[in-house]
mmCIF file of C-alpha atoms in Angstrom:
data_model
loop_
_atom_site.group_PDB
_atom_site.id
_atom_site.type_symbol
_atom_site.label_atom_id
_atom_site.label_comp_id
_atom_site.label_asym_id
_atom_site.label_seq_id
_atom_site.Cartn_x
_atom_site.Cartn_y
_atom_site.Cartn_z
ATOM 1 C CA MET A 1 0.000 0.000 0.000
ATOM 2 C CA VAL A 2 2.476 2.638 -1.096
ATOM 3 C CA ASN A 3 1.052 6.068 -1.721
ATOM 4 C CA THR A 4 1.145 6.796 -5.468
ATOM 5 C CA ARG A 5 1.934 10.464 -4.818
ATOM 6 C CA VAL A 6 5.150 9.350 -3.157
ATOM 7 C CA THR A 7 6.269 7.009 -5.948
ATOM 8 C CA GLY A 8 5.993 9.731 -8.610
ATOM 9 C CA ARG A 9 9.101 11.576 -7.351
ATOM 10 C CA ARG A 10 12.367 11.069 -9.180
ATOM 11 C CA ASP A 11 15.073 11.856 -6.626
ATOM 12 C CA ARG A 12 16.650 9.216 -4.455
ATOM 13 C CA ARG A 13 16.305 10.745 -0.996
ATOM 14 C CA LEU A 14 13.583 9.512 1.308
ATOM 15 C CA THR A 15 11.327 12.166 2.760
ATOM 16 C CA PRO A 16 9.522 11.801 6.089
ATOM 17 C CA GLU A 17 6.381 11.026 4.065
ATOM 18 C CA ASP A 18 8.248 8.292 2.165
ATOM 19 C CA LEU A 19 9.461 6.782 5.426
ATOM 20 C CA ALA A 20 5.949 6.831 6.889
ATOM 21 C CA ALA A 21 4.532 5.111 3.788
ATOM 22 C CA LEU A 22 7.328 2.526 3.840
ATOM 23 C CA ARG A 23 6.838 1.893 7.565
ATOM 24 C CA ASP A 24 3.113 1.309 6.961
ATOM 25 C CA SER A 25 3.883 -1.041 4.080
ATOM 26 C CA LEU A 26 6.377 -3.001 6.192
ATOM 27 C CA HIS A 27 3.875 -3.307 9.056
ATOM 28 C CA GLU A 28 1.252 -4.639 6.624
ATOM 29 C CA GLN A 29 3.749 -7.121 5.203
ATOM 30 C CA ARG A 30 4.711 -8.276 8.698
ATOM 31 C CA LEU A 31 1.076 -8.969 9.597
ATOM 32 C CA PHE A 32 0.532 -10.816 6.308
ATOM 33 C CA ARG A 33 3.677 -12.947 6.695
ATOM 34 C CA GLU A 34 2.935 -13.757 10.349
ATOM 35 C CA GLU A 35 -0.504 -15.037 9.347
ATOM 36 C CA GLN A 36 0.990 -16.913 6.403
ATOM 37 C CA VAL A 37 3.526 -18.646 8.674
ATOM 38 C CA ARG A 38 0.759 -19.521 11.158
ATOM 39 C CA GLN A 39 -1.360 -21.085 8.430
ATOM 40 C CA LEU A 40 1.521 -22.979 6.857
ATOM 41 C CA THR A 41 2.767 -24.393 10.144
ATOM 42 C CA ALA A 42 -0.612 -25.211 11.704
ATOM 43 C CA GLU A 43 -1.260 -28.897 12.226
ATOM 44 C CA PRO A 44 -3.883 -30.117 9.768
ATOM 45 C CA PRO A 45 -6.799 -32.121 11.159
ATOM 46 C CA ARG A 46 -6.027 -35.831 11.446
ATOM 47 C CA THR A 47 -8.583 -37.211 9.008
ATOM 48 C CA ASP A 48 -6.279 -39.433 6.984
ATOM 49 C CA PRO A 49 -5.169 -42.634 8.742
ATOM 50 C CA ASP A 50 -2.328 -43.080 6.214
ATOM 51 C CA PRO A 51 0.858 -41.680 7.819
ATOM 52 C CA ARG A 52 2.511 -41.382 4.393
ATOM 53 C CA ALA A 53 -0.171 -38.960 3.209
ATOM 54 C CA SER A 54 0.263 -36.870 6.332
ATOM 55 C CA ALA A 55 4.035 -36.791 5.864
ATOM 56 C CA ALA A 56 3.618 -35.739 2.229
ATOM 57 C CA ARG A 57 1.326 -32.858 3.217
ATOM 58 C CA THR A 58 3.839 -31.708 5.818
ATOM 59 C CA GLU A 59 6.672 -31.840 3.289
ATOM 60 C CA VAL A 60 4.698 -29.811 0.736
ATOM 61 C CA ARG A 61 4.119 -27.040 3.328
ATOM 62 C CA THR A 62 7.687 -26.965 4.682
ATOM 63 C CA GLU A 63 9.335 -25.010 1.855
ATOM 64 C CA PRO A 64 6.668 -22.258 1.603
ATOM 65 C CA ALA A 65 6.756 -21.881 5.393
ATOM 66 C CA ALA A 66 10.547 -21.489 5.347
ATOM 67 C CA SER A 67 10.272 -18.913 2.568
ATOM 68 C CA ALA A 68 7.598 -16.972 4.469
ATOM 69 C CA ARG A 69 9.791 -17.008 7.595
ATOM 70 C CA MET A 70 12.741 -15.612 5.608
ATOM 71 C CA VAL A 71 10.656 -12.769 4.182
ATOM 72 C CA LEU A 72 9.230 -12.082 7.649
ATOM 73 C CA ALA A 73 12.780 -11.867 9.044
ATOM 74 C CA ASP A 74 13.737 -9.423 6.256
ATOM 75 C CA VAL A 75 10.674 -7.279 6.989
ATOM 76 C CA GLU A 76 11.402 -7.241 10.719
ATOM 77 C CA ALA A 77 15.037 -6.318 10.047
ATOM 78 C CA ALA A 78 13.889 -3.428 7.826
ATOM 79 C CA LEU A 79 11.578 -2.197 10.598
ATOM 80 C CA ARG A 80 14.522 -2.296 13.036
ATOM 81 C CA ARG A 81 16.677 -0.305 10.593
ATOM 82 C CA LEU A 82 13.869 2.232 10.291
ATOM 83 C CA ALA A 83 13.602 2.569 14.067
ATOM 84 C CA GLU A 84 17.381 2.948 14.389
ATOM 85 C CA GLY A 85 17.680 5.522 11.586
ATOM 86 C CA ARG A 86 19.742 3.185 9.349
ATOM 87 C CA TYR A 87 17.036 2.429 6.800
ATOM 88 C CA GLY A 88 17.584 2.885 3.074
ATOM 89 C CA HIS A 89 21.339 2.361 2.877
ATOM 90 C CA CYS A 90 23.077 -0.583 1.232
ATOM 91 C CA HIS A 91 24.472 -3.189 3.612
ATOM 92 C CA LEU A 92 27.608 -3.554 1.489
ATOM 93 C CA CYS A 93 28.611 -0.126 0.164
ATOM 94 C CA ARG A 94 26.520 2.063 2.535
ATOM 95 C CA ARG A 95 25.240 4.205 -0.353
ATOM 96 C CA PRO A 96 21.536 5.057 -0.462
ATOM 97 C CA ILE A 97 19.255 2.468 -2.020
ATOM 98 C CA ASP A 98 17.197 3.973 -4.827
ATOM 99 C CA ARG A 99 13.884 5.141 -3.391
ATOM 100 C CA ALA A 100 11.942 3.682 -6.353
ATOM 101 C CA HIS A 101 13.315 0.250 -5.501
ATOM 102 C CA LEU A 102 12.452 0.690 -1.812
ATOM 103 C CA MET A 103 8.899 1.613 -2.792
ATOM 104 C CA ILE A 104 8.610 -1.742 -4.558
ATOM 105 C CA VAL A 105 10.680 -3.840 -2.131
ATOM 106 C CA PRO A 106 10.688 -1.944 1.183
ATOM 107 C CA GLN A 107 12.749 -4.623 2.927
ATOM 108 C CA ALA A 108 15.590 -4.285 0.368
ATOM 109 C CA ARG A 109 19.092 -4.380 1.840
ATOM 110 C CA TYR A 110 21.249 -3.675 -1.220
ATOM 111 C CA CYS A 111 21.602 -0.942 -3.834
ATOM 112 C CA ALA A 112 21.217 -1.887 -7.511
ATOM 113 C CA ARG A 113 24.970 -2.208 -8.119
ATOM 114 C CA CYS A 114 25.616 -4.434 -5.092
ATOM 115 C CA ARG A 115 22.489 -6.490 -5.856
ATOM 116 C CA GLN A 116 23.868 -7.168 -9.358
ATOM 117 C CA VAL A 117 27.283 -8.119 -7.965
ATOM 118 C CA ARG A 118 25.642 -10.542 -5.524
ATOM 119 C CA GLU A 119 23.566 -12.115 -8.330
ATOM 120 C CA VAL A 120 26.622 -12.629 -10.539
ATOM 121 C CA ALA A 121 28.526 -14.169 -7.620
ATOM 122 C CA ARG A 122 25.835 -16.834 -7.173
#
């Protein structure tokens, strides 16, 4: 839920309004991911007597739950950076992360250049 007025700007600096919109977006994402993790890790009702079927269902939900937990951890880390005044700077080079990218991925930790370097290194 990023305000469209905010995303229309072209400069890279984050205004107080940008930060408020990003904080709101991160809070919404945290609530969504917490609920997603709860649903994916909840024990299903025991209606199937076949233990293999139950194990298969658990296995199918394990990977999405792990992914949701990772995104939740990224969102929570971004909220901590916001609270500490360190939000919006690359973890590697410490330069500002482009505000347009933060508006799309508010939990981003890397600038475009460092993100590309990390992708190539994989």
